Short mmCIF file of C-alpha atoms in Angstrom, two decimals:
data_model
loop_
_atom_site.label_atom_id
_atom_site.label_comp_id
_atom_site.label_asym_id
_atom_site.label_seq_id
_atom_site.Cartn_x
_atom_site.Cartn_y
_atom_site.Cartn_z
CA UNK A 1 -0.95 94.90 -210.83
CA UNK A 2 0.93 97.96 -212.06
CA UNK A 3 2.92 100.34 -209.64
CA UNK A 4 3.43 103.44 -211.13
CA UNK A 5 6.33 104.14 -208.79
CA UNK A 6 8.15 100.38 -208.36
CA UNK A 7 6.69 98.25 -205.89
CA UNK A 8 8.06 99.21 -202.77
CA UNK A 9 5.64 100.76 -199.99
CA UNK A 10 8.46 103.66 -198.93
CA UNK A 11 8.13 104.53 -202.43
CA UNK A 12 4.53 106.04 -201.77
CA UNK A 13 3.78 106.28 -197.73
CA UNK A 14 7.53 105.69 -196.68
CA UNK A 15 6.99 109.94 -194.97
CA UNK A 16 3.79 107.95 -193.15
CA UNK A 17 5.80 105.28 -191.82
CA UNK A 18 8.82 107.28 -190.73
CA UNK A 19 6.66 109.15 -188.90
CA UNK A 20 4.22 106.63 -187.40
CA UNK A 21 8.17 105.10 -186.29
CA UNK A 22 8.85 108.18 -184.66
CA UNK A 23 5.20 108.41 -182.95
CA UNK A 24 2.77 106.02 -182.89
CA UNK A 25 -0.79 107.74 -182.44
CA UNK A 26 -0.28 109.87 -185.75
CA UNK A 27 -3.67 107.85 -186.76
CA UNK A 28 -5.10 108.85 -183.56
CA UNK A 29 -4.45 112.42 -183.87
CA UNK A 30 -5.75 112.93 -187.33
CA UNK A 31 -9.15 110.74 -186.04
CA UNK A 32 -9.40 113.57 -183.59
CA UNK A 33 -9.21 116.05 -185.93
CA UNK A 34 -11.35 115.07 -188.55
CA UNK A 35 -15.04 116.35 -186.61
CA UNK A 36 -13.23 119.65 -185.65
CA UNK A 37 -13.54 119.66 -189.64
CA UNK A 38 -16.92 118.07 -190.27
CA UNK A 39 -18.62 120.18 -187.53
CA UNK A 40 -17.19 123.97 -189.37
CA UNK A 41 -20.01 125.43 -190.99
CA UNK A 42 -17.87 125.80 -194.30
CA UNK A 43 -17.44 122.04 -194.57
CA UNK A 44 -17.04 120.34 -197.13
CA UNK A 45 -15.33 123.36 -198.84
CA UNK A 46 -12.54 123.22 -196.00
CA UNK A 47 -11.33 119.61 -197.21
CA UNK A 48 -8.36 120.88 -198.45
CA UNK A 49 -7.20 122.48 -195.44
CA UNK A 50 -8.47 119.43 -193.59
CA UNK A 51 -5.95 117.11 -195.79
CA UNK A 52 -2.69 119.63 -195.63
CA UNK A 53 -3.37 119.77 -191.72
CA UNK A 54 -3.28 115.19 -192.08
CA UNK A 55 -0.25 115.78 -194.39
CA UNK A 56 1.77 117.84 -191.87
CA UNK A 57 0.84 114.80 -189.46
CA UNK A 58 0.67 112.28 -191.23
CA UNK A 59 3.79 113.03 -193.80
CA UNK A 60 1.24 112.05 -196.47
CA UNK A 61 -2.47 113.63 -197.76
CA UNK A 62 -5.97 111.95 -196.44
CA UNK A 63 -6.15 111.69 -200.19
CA UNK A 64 -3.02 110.40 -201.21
CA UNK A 65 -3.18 107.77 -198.42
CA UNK A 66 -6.53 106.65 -199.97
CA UNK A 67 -6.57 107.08 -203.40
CA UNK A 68 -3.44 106.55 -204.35
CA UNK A 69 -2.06 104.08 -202.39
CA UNK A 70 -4.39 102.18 -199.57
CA UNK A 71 -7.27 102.11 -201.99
CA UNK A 72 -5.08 100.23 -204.31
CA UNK A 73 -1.96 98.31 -202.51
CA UNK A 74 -2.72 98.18 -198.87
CA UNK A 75 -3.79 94.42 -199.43
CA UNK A 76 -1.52 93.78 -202.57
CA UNK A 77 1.12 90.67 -201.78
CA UNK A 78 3.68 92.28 -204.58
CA UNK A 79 3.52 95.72 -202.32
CA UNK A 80 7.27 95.11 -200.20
CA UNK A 81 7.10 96.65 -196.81
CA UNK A 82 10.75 97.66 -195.64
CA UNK A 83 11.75 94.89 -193.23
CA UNK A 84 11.99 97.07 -190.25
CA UNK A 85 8.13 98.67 -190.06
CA UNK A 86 6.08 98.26 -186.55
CA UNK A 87 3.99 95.15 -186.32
CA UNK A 88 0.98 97.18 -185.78
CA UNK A 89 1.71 99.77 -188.74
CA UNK A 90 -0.25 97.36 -190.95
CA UNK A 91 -3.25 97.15 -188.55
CA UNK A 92 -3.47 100.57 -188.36
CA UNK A 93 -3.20 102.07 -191.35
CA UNK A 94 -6.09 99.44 -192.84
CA UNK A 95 -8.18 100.72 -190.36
CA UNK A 96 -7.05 104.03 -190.98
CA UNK A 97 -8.08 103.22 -194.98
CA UNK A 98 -12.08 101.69 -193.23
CA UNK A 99 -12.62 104.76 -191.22
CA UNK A 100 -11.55 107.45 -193.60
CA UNK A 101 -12.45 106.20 -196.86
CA UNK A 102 -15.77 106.76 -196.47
CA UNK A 103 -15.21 110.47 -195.82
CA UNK A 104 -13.11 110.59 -198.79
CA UNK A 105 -14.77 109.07 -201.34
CA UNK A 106 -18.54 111.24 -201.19
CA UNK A 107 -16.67 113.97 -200.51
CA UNK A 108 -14.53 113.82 -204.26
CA UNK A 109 -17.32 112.36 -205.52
CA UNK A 110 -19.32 115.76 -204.12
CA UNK A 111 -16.51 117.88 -205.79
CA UNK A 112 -16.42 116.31 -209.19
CA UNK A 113 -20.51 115.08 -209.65
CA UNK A 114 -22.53 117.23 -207.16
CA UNK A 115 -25.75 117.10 -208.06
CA UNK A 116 -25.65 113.24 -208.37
CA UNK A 117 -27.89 110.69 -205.97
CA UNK A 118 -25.66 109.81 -203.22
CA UNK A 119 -27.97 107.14 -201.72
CA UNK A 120 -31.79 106.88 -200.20
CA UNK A 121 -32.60 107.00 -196.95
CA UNK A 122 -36.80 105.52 -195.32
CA UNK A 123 -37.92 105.86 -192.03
CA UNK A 124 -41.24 105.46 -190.66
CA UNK A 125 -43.43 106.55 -188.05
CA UNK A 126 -45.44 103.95 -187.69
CA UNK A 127 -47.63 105.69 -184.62
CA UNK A 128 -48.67 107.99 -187.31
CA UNK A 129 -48.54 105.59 -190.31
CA UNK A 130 -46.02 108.28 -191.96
CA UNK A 131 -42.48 107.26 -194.36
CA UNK A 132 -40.43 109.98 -194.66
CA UNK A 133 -37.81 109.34 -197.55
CA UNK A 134 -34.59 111.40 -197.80
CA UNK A 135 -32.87 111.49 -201.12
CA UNK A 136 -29.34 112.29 -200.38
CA UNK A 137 -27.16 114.35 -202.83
CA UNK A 138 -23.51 113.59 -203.57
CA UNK A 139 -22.68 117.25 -201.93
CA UNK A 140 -24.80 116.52 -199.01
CA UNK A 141 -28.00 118.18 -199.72
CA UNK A 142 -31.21 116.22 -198.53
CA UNK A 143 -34.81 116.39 -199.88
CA UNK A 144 -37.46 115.10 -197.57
CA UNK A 145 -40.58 113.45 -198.72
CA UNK A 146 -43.70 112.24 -196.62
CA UNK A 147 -44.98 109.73 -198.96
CA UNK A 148 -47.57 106.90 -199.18
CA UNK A 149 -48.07 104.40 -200.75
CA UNK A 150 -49.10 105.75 -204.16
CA UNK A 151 -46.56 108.22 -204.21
CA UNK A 152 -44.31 105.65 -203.53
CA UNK A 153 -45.72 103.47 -206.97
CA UNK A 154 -46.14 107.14 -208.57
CA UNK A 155 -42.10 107.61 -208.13
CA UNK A 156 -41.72 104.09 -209.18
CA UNK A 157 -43.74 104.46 -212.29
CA UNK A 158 -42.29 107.55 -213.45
CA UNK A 159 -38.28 106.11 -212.85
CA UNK A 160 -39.09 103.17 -215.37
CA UNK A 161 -40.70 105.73 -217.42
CA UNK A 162 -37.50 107.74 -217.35
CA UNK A 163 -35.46 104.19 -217.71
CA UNK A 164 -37.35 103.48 -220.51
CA UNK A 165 -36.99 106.81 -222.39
CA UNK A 166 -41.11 107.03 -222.12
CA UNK A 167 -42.02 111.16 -222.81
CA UNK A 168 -45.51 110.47 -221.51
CA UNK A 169 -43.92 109.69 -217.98
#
């Protein structure tokens, strides 16, 4: 593995851990935090405020935590931790890295590739004999569809058409 700054942990978090040394719910405080965010009506477009509000706490970025460092040493065995770091400062920032990576990851992949399919979402009424699919953008934006069953094989039949380059599709 290549460090691009040595292979010492202070070398990228060591603000994170002098802090979580000096107070030990710093994780805590940016978990509350984080649906304040999500719930403003100019979210995601407030992420950056979001992550300079986890620096000042934190002593590092949401995104530098993730991205540059948890993402790719938390679990490394050439990473050195400095000798005196809290037993559970490990524990904690991993499942700092679970819980937030997931917010991190659409949302940069929402900056950088929008329009992109995010995932698919089914649910069904069964009462009714309705499925409702949702495709889900990589910005967030949802498009409903009540379909049956031959929508379902018309969607299917014109993706391999559009996998297979086929104009008639």
């Amino acid at each position: 593995m290549a460090f691009e700054n040595g292979d010492l942990a202070i070398d990228y978090i060591g603000e994170t851990i002098d802090n979580y040394k000096r107070d030990r719910t710093i994780f805590s405080q940016v978990y509350s935090l984080i649906p304040v965010f999500l719930n403003r009506p100019d979210w995601p477009h407030c992420y950056d405020k979001l992550d300079r509000t986890i620096e000042m706490i934190l002593g590092n970025s949401l995104t530098g935590l993730v991205f540059e460092f948890t993402s790719r040493y938390l679990h490394s065995d050439e990473v050195v931790w400095p000798d005196d770091l809290p037993d559970s400062f490990l524990k904690e920032l991993s499942t700092f890295h679970t819980v937030t990576q997931d917010l991190v990851y659409p949302f940069w992949a929402g900056r950088t590739t929008p329009l992109k399919l995010y995932s698919i979402a089914k649910s069904s009424d069964h009462a009714y004999g309705k499925t409702l699919i949702r495709f889900i953008r990589m910005d967030g934006v949802n498009l409903d569809l009540e379909v049956d069953e031959n929508d379902i094989n018309t969607i299917i039949r014109l993706l391999k058409g559009i996998i297979n380059n086929d104009e008639n599709e």
